[in-house]
């Protein structure tokens, strides 16, 4: 546990820097860093870090051998060469302490109809102690917290006694390839912290995610003789209903799961985008549906993919047109495993102590029914990976917002964690 005098120093530094932290958060929320459009923000962050003495490595997914890793996910619709990753490193004077990766994603999901937002989604409006905007909560507040935790140490006259890599990545919302790219670039540490907005809880487990695109054909005819043709939208609906029933089966099988047995229907299926048809008075000749389905950490990705394909196969057999015109299934994004942070790691103990000291209550745990990047560190690179961060609301929804007081406290608990995990050295006042 950090000693109270040290915590006090850090608290004063966090408080003194908090206006700058909120301004920084506003700056990064104002970038609409949607998938494929993250580069301007990543360039801005790279310059910001370089200006504060970080050694900055800026590279794209095309600069690393993604295909060399079995967990790289397919990327359709976006160019890997445009997907910029940023790693800012502060090396310890003598690498005596434990090293750390602080990682946050800066990609955001589409904001939807702007008129459904109370405040414009990229205006970063501050009101009554909350900052509003797409990505404010998921997870630019966490990015601000990890960066300003490092700033607080520096302002307090301290330097981590182990190497720290501060990373901002893309693709968290679609493949996870950004996180994987940093590992394939060679960055390793004794622990990783990803400050996703967990409301001050530690993520004990997260589910995996698969993306697939269904393509269905139809026979277009004038609606006056609809029986002579087929309707691709209705065929797609038929398949969606079959997948819903399949998900109910998967959730039934999940009832005895060690980590998710207590969670109601932890496996979520979502048809998320639909396109199709050309004319209101023609039966549609085509329909495409982008879907997402979850899986538990104990399930194999290949097994769940095969289950989806079997479900579609069975559903089409019962449909006259689809029986002769098989729908196409493309796996076009996430092929993500779930992950369990096994209890008892030293990294979690240190974080829990820092949290308790700042918040005055033990750190609670949660089980997430969505994916995050910790799986790469924890499952494939044997690095304890902690998912813990600030509090807010409205992830992937309207009026997304982050609570500023929670951000301040989380910045302090992360600063205390860094100090305790890496150890600190006094830096002679400049
Ligand atoms: Zn997130």
mmCIF file of N, CA, C and O and ligand atoms in Angstrom, residues 105 138-139 172-173 196, ligand 1:
data_model
loop_
_atom_site.group_PDB
_atom_site.id
_atom_site.type_symbol
_atom_site.label_atom_id
_atom_site.label_comp_id
_atom_site.label_asym_id
_atom_site.label_seq_id
_atom_site.Cartn_x
_atom_site.Cartn_y
_atom_site.Cartn_z
ATOM 1 N N UNK A 105 -8.064 2.410 -25.551
ATOM 2 C CA UNK A 105 -8.438 2.533 -26.967
ATOM 3 C C UNK A 105 -9.066 3.896 -27.209
ATOM 4 O O UNK A 105 -9.772 4.423 -26.342
ATOM 5 N N UNK A 138 -16.444 5.707 -22.873
ATOM 6 C CA UNK A 138 -15.841 4.483 -23.433
ATOM 7 C C UNK A 138 -14.900 4.851 -24.573
ATOM 8 O O UNK A 138 -15.333 4.921 -25.715
ATOM 9 N N UNK A 139 -13.591 5.016 -24.312
ATOM 10 C CA UNK A 139 -12.980 5.089 -23.008
ATOM 11 C C UNK A 139 -11.953 6.215 -22.924
ATOM 12 O O UNK A 139 -10.868 6.064 -22.424
ATOM 13 N N UNK A 172 -10.334 -1.522 -30.962
ATOM 14 C CA UNK A 172 -10.861 -2.262 -29.808
ATOM 15 C C UNK A 172 -12.316 -2.623 -30.011
ATOM 16 O O UNK A 172 -12.796 -3.650 -29.548
ATOM 17 N N UNK A 173 -13.036 -1.756 -30.724
ATOM 18 C CA UNK A 173 -14.475 -1.945 -30.900
ATOM 19 C C UNK A 173 -14.811 -2.855 -32.078
ATOM 20 O O UNK A 173 -15.988 -3.054 -32.378
ATOM 21 N N UNK A 196 -10.655 0.871 -18.864
ATOM 22 C CA UNK A 196 -12.019 0.929 -19.400
ATOM 23 C C UNK A 196 -12.927 1.435 -18.277
ATOM 24 O O UNK A 196 -12.610 1.285 -17.092
HETATM 25 ZN ZN1 LIG B 1 -14.174 0.389 -24.407
#
